[in-house]
XYZ file of C-alpha atoms in Angstrom:
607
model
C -88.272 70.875 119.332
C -84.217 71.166 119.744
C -82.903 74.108 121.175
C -80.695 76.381 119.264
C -77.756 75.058 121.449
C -78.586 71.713 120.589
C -79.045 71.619 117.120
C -75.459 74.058 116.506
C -73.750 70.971 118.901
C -75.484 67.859 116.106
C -74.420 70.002 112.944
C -70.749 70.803 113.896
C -69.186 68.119 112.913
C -71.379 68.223 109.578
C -69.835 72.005 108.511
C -66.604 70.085 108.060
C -67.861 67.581 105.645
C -70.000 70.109 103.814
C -66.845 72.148 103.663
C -65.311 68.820 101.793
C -67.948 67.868 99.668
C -68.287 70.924 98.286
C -65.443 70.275 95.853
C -65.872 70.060 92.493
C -65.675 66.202 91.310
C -66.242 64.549 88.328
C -69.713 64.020 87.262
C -71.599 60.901 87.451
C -74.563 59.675 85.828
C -77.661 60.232 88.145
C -80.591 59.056 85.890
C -81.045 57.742 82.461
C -83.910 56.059 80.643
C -85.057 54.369 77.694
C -86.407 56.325 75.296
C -90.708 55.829 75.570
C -92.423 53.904 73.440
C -94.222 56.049 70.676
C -91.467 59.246 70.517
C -89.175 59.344 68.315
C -86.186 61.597 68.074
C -86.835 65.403 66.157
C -84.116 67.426 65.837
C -82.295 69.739 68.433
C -83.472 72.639 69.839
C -82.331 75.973 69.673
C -79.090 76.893 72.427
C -80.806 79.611 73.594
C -84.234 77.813 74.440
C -84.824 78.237 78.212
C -85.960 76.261 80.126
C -87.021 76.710 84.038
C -84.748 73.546 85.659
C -86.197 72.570 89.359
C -83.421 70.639 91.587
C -84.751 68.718 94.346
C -83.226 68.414 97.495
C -83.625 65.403 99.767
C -86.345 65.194 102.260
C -84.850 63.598 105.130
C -87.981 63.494 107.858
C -90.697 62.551 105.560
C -90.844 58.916 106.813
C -91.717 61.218 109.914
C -93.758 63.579 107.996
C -95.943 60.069 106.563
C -96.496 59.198 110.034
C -98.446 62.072 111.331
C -100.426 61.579 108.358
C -101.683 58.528 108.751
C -102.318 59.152 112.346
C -104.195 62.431 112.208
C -105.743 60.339 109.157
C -107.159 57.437 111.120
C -110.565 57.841 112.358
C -109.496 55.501 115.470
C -106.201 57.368 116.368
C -106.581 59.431 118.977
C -105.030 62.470 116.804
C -107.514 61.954 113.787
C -108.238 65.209 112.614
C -105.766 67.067 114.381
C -104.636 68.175 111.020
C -100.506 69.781 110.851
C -99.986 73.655 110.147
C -97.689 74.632 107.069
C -95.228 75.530 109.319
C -95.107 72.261 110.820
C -94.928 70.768 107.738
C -92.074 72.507 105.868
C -90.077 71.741 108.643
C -90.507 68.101 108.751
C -89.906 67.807 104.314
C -86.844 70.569 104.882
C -83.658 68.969 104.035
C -80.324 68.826 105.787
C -78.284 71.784 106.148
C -75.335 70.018 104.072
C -77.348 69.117 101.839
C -78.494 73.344 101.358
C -74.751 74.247 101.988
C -73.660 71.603 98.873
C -76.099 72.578 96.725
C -75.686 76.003 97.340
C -71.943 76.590 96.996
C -71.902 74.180 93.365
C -74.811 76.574 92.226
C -72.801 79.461 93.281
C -70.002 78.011 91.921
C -71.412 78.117 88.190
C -72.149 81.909 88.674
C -75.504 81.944 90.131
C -76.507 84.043 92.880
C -79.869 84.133 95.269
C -81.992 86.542 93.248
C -81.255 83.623 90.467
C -83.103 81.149 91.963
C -86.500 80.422 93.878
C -86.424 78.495 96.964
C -89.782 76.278 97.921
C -90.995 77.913 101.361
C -89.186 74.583 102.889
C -86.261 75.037 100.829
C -86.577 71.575 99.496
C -86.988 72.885 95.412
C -84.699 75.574 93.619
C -85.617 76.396 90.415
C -83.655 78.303 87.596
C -84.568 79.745 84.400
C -81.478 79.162 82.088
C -80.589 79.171 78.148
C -80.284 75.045 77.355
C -76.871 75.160 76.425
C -76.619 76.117 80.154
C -78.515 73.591 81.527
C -76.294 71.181 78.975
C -73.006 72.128 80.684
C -74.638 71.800 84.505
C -75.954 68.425 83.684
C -73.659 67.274 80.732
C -76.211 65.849 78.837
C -77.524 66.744 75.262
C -81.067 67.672 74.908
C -83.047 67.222 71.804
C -86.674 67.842 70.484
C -88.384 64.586 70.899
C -92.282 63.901 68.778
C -95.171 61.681 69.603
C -95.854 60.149 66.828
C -99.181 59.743 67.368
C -100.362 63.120 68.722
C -98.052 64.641 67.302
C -97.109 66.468 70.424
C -93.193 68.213 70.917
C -90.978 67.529 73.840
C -87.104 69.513 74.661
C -86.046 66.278 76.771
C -83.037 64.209 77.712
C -82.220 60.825 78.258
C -79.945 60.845 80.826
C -77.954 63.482 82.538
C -75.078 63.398 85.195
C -74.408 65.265 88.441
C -70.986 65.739 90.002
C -71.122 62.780 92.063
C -70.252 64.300 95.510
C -73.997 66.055 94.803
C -75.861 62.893 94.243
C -76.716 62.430 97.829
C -77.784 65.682 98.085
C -80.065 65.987 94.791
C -82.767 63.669 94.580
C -83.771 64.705 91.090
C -83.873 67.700 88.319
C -86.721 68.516 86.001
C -87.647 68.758 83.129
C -85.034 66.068 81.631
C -85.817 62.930 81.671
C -89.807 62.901 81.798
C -91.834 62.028 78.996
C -95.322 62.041 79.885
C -97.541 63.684 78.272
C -99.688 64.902 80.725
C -103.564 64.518 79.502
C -107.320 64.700 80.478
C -108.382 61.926 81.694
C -111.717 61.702 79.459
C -112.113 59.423 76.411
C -113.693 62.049 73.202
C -115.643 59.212 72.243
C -117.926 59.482 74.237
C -118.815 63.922 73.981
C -121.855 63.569 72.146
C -123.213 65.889 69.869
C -124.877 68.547 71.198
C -127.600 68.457 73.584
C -131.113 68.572 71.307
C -134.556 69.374 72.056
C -135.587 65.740 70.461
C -133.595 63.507 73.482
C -135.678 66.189 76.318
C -138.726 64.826 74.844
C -138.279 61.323 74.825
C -136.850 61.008 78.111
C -138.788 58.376 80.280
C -141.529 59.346 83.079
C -141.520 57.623 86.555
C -138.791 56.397 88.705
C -136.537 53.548 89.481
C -136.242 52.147 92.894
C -132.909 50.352 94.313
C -134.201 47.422 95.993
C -130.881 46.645 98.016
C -130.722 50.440 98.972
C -133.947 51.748 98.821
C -133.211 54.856 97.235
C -135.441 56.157 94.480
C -134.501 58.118 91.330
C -135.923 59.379 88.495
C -135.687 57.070 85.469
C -134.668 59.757 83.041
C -131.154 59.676 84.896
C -130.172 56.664 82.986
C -130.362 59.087 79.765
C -128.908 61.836 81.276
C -126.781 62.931 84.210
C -128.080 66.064 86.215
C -127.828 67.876 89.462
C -130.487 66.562 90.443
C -129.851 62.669 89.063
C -126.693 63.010 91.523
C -128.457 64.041 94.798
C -130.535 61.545 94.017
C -128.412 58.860 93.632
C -126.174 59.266 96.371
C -128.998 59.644 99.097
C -128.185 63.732 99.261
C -131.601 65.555 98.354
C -132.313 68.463 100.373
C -129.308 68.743 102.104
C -127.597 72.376 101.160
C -124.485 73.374 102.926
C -123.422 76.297 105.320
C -120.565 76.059 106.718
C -118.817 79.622 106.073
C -115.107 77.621 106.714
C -115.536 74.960 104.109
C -114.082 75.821 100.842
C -113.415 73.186 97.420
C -111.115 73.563 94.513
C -110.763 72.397 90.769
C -107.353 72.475 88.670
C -107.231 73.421 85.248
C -104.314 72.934 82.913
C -103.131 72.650 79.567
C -105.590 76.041 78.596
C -108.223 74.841 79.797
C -110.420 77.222 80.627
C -113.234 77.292 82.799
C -116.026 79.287 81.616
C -118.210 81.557 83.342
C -121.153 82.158 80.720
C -121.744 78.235 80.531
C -121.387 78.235 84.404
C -124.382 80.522 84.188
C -125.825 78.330 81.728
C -125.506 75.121 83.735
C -126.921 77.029 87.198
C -129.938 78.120 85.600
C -131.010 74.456 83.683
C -129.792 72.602 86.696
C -128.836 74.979 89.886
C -131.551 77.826 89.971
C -130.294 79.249 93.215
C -126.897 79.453 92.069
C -127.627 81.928 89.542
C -125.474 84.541 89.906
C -122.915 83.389 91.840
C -119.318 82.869 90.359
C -115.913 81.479 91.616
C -112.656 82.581 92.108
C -109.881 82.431 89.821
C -106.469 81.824 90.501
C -103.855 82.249 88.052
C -100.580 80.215 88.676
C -97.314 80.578 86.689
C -98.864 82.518 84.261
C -102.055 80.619 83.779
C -104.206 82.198 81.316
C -108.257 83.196 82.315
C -109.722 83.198 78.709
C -113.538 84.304 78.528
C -114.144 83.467 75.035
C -117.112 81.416 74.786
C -115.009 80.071 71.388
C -112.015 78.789 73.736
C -114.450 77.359 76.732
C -112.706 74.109 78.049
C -114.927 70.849 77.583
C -112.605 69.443 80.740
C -112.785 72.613 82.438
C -116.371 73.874 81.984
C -117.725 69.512 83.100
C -115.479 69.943 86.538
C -116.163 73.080 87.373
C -120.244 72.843 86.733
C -120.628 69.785 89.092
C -118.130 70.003 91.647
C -119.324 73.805 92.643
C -123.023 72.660 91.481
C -123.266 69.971 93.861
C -121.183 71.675 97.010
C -123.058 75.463 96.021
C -122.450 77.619 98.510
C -119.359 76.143 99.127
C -116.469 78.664 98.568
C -115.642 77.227 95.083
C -112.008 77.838 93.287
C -110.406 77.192 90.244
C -106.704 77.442 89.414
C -105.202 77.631 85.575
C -101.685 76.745 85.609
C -99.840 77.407 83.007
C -96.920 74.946 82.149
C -95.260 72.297 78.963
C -97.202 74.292 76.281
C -96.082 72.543 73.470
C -92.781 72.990 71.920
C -92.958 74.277 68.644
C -89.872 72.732 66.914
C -90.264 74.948 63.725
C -89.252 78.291 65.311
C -86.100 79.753 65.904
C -86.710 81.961 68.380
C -88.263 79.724 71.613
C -92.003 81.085 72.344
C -91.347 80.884 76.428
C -89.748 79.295 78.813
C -90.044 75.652 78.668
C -91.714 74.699 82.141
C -91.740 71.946 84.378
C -94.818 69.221 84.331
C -97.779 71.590 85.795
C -98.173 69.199 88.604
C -95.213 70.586 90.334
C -95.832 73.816 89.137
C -99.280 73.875 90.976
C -97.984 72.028 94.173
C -95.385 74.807 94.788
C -97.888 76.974 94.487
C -100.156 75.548 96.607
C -97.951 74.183 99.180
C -97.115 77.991 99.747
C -101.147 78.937 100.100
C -101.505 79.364 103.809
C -104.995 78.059 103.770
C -106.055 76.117 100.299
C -109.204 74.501 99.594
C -110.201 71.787 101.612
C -111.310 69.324 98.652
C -109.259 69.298 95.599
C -110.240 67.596 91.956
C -108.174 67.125 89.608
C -109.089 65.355 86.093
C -105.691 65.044 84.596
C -102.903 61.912 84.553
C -100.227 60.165 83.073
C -99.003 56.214 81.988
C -97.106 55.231 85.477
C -94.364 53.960 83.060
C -94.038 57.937 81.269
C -93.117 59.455 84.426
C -89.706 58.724 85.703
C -89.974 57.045 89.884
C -88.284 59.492 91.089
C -90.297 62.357 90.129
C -93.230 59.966 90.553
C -92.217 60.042 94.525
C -91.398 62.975 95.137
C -94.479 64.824 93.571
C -96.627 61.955 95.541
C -94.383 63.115 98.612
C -95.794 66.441 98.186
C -99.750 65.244 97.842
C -99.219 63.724 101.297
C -97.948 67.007 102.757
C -101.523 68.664 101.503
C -103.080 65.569 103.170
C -101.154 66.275 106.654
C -102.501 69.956 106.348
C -106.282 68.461 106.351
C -106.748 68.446 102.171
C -108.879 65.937 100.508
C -107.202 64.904 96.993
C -108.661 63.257 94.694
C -107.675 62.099 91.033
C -109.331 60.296 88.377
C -108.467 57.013 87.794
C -108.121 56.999 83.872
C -109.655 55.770 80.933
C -107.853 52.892 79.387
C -109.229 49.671 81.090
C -106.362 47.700 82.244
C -104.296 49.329 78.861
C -102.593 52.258 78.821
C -105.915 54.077 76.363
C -103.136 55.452 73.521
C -104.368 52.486 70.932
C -107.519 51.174 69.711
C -109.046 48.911 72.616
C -109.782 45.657 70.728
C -106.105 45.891 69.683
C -104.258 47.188 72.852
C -100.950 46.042 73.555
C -99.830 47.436 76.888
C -95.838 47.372 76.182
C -93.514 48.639 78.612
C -91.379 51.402 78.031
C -88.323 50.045 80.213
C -86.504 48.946 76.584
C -87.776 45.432 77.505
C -91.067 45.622 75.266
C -92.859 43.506 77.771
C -96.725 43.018 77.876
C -98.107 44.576 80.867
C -101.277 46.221 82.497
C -100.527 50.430 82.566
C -101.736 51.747 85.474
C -101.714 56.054 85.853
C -100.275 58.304 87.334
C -101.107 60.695 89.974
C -104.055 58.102 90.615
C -101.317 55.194 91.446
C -99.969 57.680 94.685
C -101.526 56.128 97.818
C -101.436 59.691 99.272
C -104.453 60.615 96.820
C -107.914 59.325 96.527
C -108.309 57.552 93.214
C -111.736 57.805 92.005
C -113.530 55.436 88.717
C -116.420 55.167 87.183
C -119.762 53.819 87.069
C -123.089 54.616 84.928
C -126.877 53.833 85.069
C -129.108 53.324 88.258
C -128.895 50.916 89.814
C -125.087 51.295 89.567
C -123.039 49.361 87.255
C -119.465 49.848 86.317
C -118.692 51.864 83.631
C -118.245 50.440 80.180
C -114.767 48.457 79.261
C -112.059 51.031 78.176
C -113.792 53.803 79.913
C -112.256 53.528 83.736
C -108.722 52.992 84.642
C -106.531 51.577 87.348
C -105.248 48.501 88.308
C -102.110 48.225 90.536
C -99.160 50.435 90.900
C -95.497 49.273 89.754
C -94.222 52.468 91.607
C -95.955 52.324 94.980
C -96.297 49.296 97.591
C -99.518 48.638 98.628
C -100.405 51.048 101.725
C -101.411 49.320 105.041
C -104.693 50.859 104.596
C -105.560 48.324 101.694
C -104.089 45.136 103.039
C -107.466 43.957 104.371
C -109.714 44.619 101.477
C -107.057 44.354 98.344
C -105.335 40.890 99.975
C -109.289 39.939 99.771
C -109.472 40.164 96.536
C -106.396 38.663 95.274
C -107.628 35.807 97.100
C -110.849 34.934 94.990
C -108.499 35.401 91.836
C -107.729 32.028 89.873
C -104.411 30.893 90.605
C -101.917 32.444 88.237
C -104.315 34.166 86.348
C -102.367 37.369 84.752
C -99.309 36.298 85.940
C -96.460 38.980 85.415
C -99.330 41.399 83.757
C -99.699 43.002 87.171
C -97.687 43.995 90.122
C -99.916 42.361 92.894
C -98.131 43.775 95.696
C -98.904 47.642 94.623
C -100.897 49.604 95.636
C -104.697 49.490 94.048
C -106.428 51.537 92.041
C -109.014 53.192 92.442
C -110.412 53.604 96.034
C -113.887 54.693 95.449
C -116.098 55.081 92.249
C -118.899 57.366 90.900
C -121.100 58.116 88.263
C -119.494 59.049 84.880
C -120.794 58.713 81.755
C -123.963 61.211 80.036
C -123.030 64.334 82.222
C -125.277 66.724 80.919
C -122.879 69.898 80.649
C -122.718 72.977 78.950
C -119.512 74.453 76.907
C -119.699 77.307 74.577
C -123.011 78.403 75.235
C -124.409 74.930 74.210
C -125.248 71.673 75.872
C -123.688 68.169 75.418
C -123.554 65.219 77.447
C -119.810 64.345 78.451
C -118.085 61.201 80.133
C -115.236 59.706 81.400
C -113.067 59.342 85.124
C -113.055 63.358 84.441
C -116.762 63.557 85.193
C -116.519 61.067 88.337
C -113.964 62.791 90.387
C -115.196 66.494 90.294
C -118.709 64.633 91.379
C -117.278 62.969 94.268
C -115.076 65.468 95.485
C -118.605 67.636 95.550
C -119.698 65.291 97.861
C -116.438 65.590 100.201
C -117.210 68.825 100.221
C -120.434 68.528 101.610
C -119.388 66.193 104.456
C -116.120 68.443 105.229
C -119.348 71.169 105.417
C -121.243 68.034 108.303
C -118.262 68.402 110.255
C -116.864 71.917 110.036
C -120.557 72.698 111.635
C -119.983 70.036 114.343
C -116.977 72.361 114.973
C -115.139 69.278 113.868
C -111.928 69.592 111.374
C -111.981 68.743 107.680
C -111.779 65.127 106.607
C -108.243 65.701 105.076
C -106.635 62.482 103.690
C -109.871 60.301 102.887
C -108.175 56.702 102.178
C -107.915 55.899 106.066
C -111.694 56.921 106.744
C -113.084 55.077 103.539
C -110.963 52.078 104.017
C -112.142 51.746 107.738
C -115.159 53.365 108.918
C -116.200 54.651 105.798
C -116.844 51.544 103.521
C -120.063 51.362 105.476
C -121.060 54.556 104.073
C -120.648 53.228 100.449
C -123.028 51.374 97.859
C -120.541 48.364 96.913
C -120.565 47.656 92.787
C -120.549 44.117 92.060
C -121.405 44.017 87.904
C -117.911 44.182 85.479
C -115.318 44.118 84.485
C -112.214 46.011 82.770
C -110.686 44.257 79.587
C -107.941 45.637 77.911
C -104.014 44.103 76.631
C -106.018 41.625 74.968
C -107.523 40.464 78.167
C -110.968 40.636 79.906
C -109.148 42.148 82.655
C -110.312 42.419 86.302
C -114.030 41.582 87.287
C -115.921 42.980 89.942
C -116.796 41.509 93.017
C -118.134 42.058 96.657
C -115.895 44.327 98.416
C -113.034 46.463 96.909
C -112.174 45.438 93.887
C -110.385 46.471 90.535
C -112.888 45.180 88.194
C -114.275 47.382 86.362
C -112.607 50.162 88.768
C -114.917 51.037 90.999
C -112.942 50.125 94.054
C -114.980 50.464 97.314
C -118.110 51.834 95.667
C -119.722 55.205 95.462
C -120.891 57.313 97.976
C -124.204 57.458 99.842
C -124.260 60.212 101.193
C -127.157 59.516 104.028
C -124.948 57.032 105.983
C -121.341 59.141 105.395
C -122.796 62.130 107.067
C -123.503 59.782 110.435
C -120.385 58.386 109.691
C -118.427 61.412 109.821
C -119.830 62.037 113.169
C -119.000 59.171 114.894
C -116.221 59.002 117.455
């Protein structure tokens, strides 16, 4: 730490040039993009539609910030585990004091004053709630109401928009204006069967199936239905039930979805007896609705909810709704709210203020990489990593689309960029592409196979360079592909997706008081992060910190710990895509395998 003397002796000379900078100077185009393939231009929205603008400000430390993480991270560093506090972290992502004094005096110079605007507990967001015509003059740029033609979803977005240029080194970005994604569960509908009937309970086969490269045994009925039960014994976990009063997991909801209760109930007493009873917390963020009606119970919501806290019971289970880019109804004239930011930044500010949140995080919901502008890309995937530093495990599901992008009709997929260019490429997602997060696919059946084509996604990131942590493994299996094969599809030098896999298809759930069996990534990552859960519970009793950032661990020591899928493979853009194979792999996206549990609660133990 620098002394107070120290730091007022490095920052003199910088009050001058903040002092200079702060003068008003023309503006100067800071971003600008091509408008996405599939919207088309709607009208203009009303002047007095508000909308809530976030300005981030540089994070100068964070390649400093990225190294504790990886070393508390790495089960062979000698500070694995030794997980930063929030304190430590907000000052290592704080930015420069010019870059608060610039920032501050232009905002103060358009008339706004401190109770106008909410400061990140680092000070490295500001957000404003303005009329557009406001945000119009700060930005000079010209808003309109964009459509999706094919979802017919709304959008108040921008193209481009300019800053006065002495700012641009001192605001990295402002949202909402140039982002386009649309922000979806990552589940294909396709595959929500009707609902659950007497008739498939009766015909479901006797006996069991035995793994005869693991050993494990499971009932055969599990390759008609996904249970509880099917899951435990799968993954090598039956009869292990956590304690740890520390260990706590977490599930986000957007988009109003809503978890409910009365099916939770449901789900405990067909699947989770001893759970009966018990509930979770709810925490609303920016609004985020709680809605009880069994009518408006969340397909997305109710499947996470019932087997991440079914599988970790009596872990301390929570579930945030976030409220955020309801859509824009252009038809009005009077605006229905405030037009927020993407929710993912809406429940990272949140939760980057939450001095102690849940240990292991699921989330079910992504984006096309190509949707979401790169610089919001890295700076929301800057803010995953400070959860990881703090000890969280994150993980995301991988998608749904194969090697395509999952919009169009697989057998007729096209995979074309939205960079104006109208190339032909593979779409990876986004959050799953951040290499601070833990991407997870799918598989189905016992013994394990992927998951069927068009039903997992991933690939490899045109954002993010492939992280150290994958050179060994992901340079492997480059190596075994055919020379040139998918040449300028992919970016080989990103960074793969997913990391791990799990089961995800025939999830046996219940949603408005009846049953249905469910699939997709969606189902996988709320399953796996159960399992996190339940080794963060091994350790915590060890007196051992959480696992935190899992990539490290499973990458290293972990892959041992891990039932390898071989059988695959992912077609899509009118191409059979990426096959399995020994080892991490993209094929079918099941990365390093799924868990097994038996072996990664040794693991987890061992210096």
């Amino acid at each position: 730490m620098l002394s107070f003397c120290r730091i007022a002796v490095l920052l003199s000379p910088l009050l001058g040039i903040a002092q200079a900078s702060s003068i008003p100077t023309a503006h100067k185009v800071k971003e600008d993009v091509s408008v996405p393939r599939g919207w088309v231009k709607y009208g203009e929205p009303p002047a007095n539609h508000r909308v809530a603008l976030k300005i981030a400000l540089p994070q100068p430390n964070f390649s400093e910030l990225e190294r504790h993480l990886y070393e508390v991270s790495d089960p062979d560093h000698a500070r694995y585990g030794h997980h930063l506090s929030k304190e430590e972290v907000e000052e290592l992502v704080a930015p420069h004091p010019e870059s608060l004094d610039t920032v501050n005096k232009w905002l103060s110079s358009l008339g706004f004053t401190d109770e106008d605007m909410v400061r990140s507990p680092a000070k490295d967001w500001i957000t404003i709630t303005i009329p557009l015509s406001k945000a119009e003059a700060m930005l000079d740029t010209k808003y309109y109401v964009w459509k999706h033609v094919e979802s017919g979803d709304y959008l108040v977005r921008t193209t481009s928009y300019s800053l006065p240029s002495n700012l641009h080194e001192h605001i990295e970005l402002v949202q909402p204006t140039t982002m386009f994604g649309r922000f979806k569960p990552e589940k294909s509908t396709i595959f929500k069967a009707t609902p659950f009937s007497n008739t498939l309970t009766t015909n479901l086969k006797s006996g069991s199936i035995v793994n005869a490269a693991s050993g494990v045994t499971v009932d055969a009925s599990c390759n008609q239905i996904i249970t509880l039960t099917c899951l435990q014994q799968i993954y090598n976990a039956v009869g292990f039930t956590p304690s740890a009063k520390s260990n706590s997991i977490g599930i986000t909801g957007y988009l109003e979805q809503f978890a409910n209760m009365q099916d939770l109930q449901l789900f405990f007493a067909d699947q989770q007896p001893n759970a009966v009873n018990s509930t979770f917390k709810v925490i609303s963020v920016a609004g985020g609705l709680n809605n009880q009606s069994l009518a408006d119970a969340g397909d997305e919501a109710d499947l996470d909810v019932q087997f991440a806290f079914g599988i970790s019971h009596p872990v301390s289970p929570t579930f945030f709704t976030t409220a955020g880019r309801a859509p824009f109804i252009p038809d009005l004239d009077e605006p229905a709210g405030d037009d927020e930011n993407e929710p993912y930044t809406t429940w990272l500010d949140f939760i980057l203020s939450m001095p102690n949140p849940p240990l292991a995080i699921s989330t079910s919901y992504g984006d096309d990489e190509q949707t979401v502008p790169f610089s919001f890309a890295q700076r929301t995937c800057a803010q995953f990593a400070q959860l990881g530093a703090r000890g969280v495990s994150l993980m995301f599901s991988s998608g749904d689309g194969g090697v395509g992008d999952g919009d169009e009709d697989p057998a007729t997929q096209t995979c074309i960029t939205n960079n104006g260019l109208n190339q032909t490429k593979f779409i990876p997602g986004f959050p799953a592409s951040c290499p601070f997060v833990t991407a997870v696919g799918g598989t189905s059946h016992f013994p394990e196979t992927a998951v069927s084509t068009f039903f997992s996604g991933g690939g490899f990131s045109n954002f993010f360079a492939r992280p150290s942590y994958q050179d060994k493994d992901v340079s492997a299996y480059l190596s075994k592909l055919p020379k040139g094969l998918y040449a300028g599809l992919f970016n080989p030098n990103g960074r793969g997706i997913p990391d791990v896999a799990a089961q995800s298809d025939l999830f046996k759930v219940f949603i408005g008081g009846q049953a249905f069996l469910i699939g997709g990534t969606s189902a996988s990552s709320p399953a796996f992060t159960g399992f996190v859960a339940l080794l963060n519970d091994v350790r915590l009793n060890a007196g051992l910190p959480p696992l935190g950032f899992l990539n490290p661990f499973l990458y290293s020591k972990g892959f041992a710990g891990l039932n390898d899928i071989t059988i695959g493979n992912n077609g899509g853009c009118g191409t059979p895509g990426f096959n399995a194979s020994t080892g991490w792999d993209p094929g079918k996206f099941t990365g390093l395998g799924t868990p097994n549990f038996g072996e990664l609660r040794k693991l987890v133990l061992s210096p």
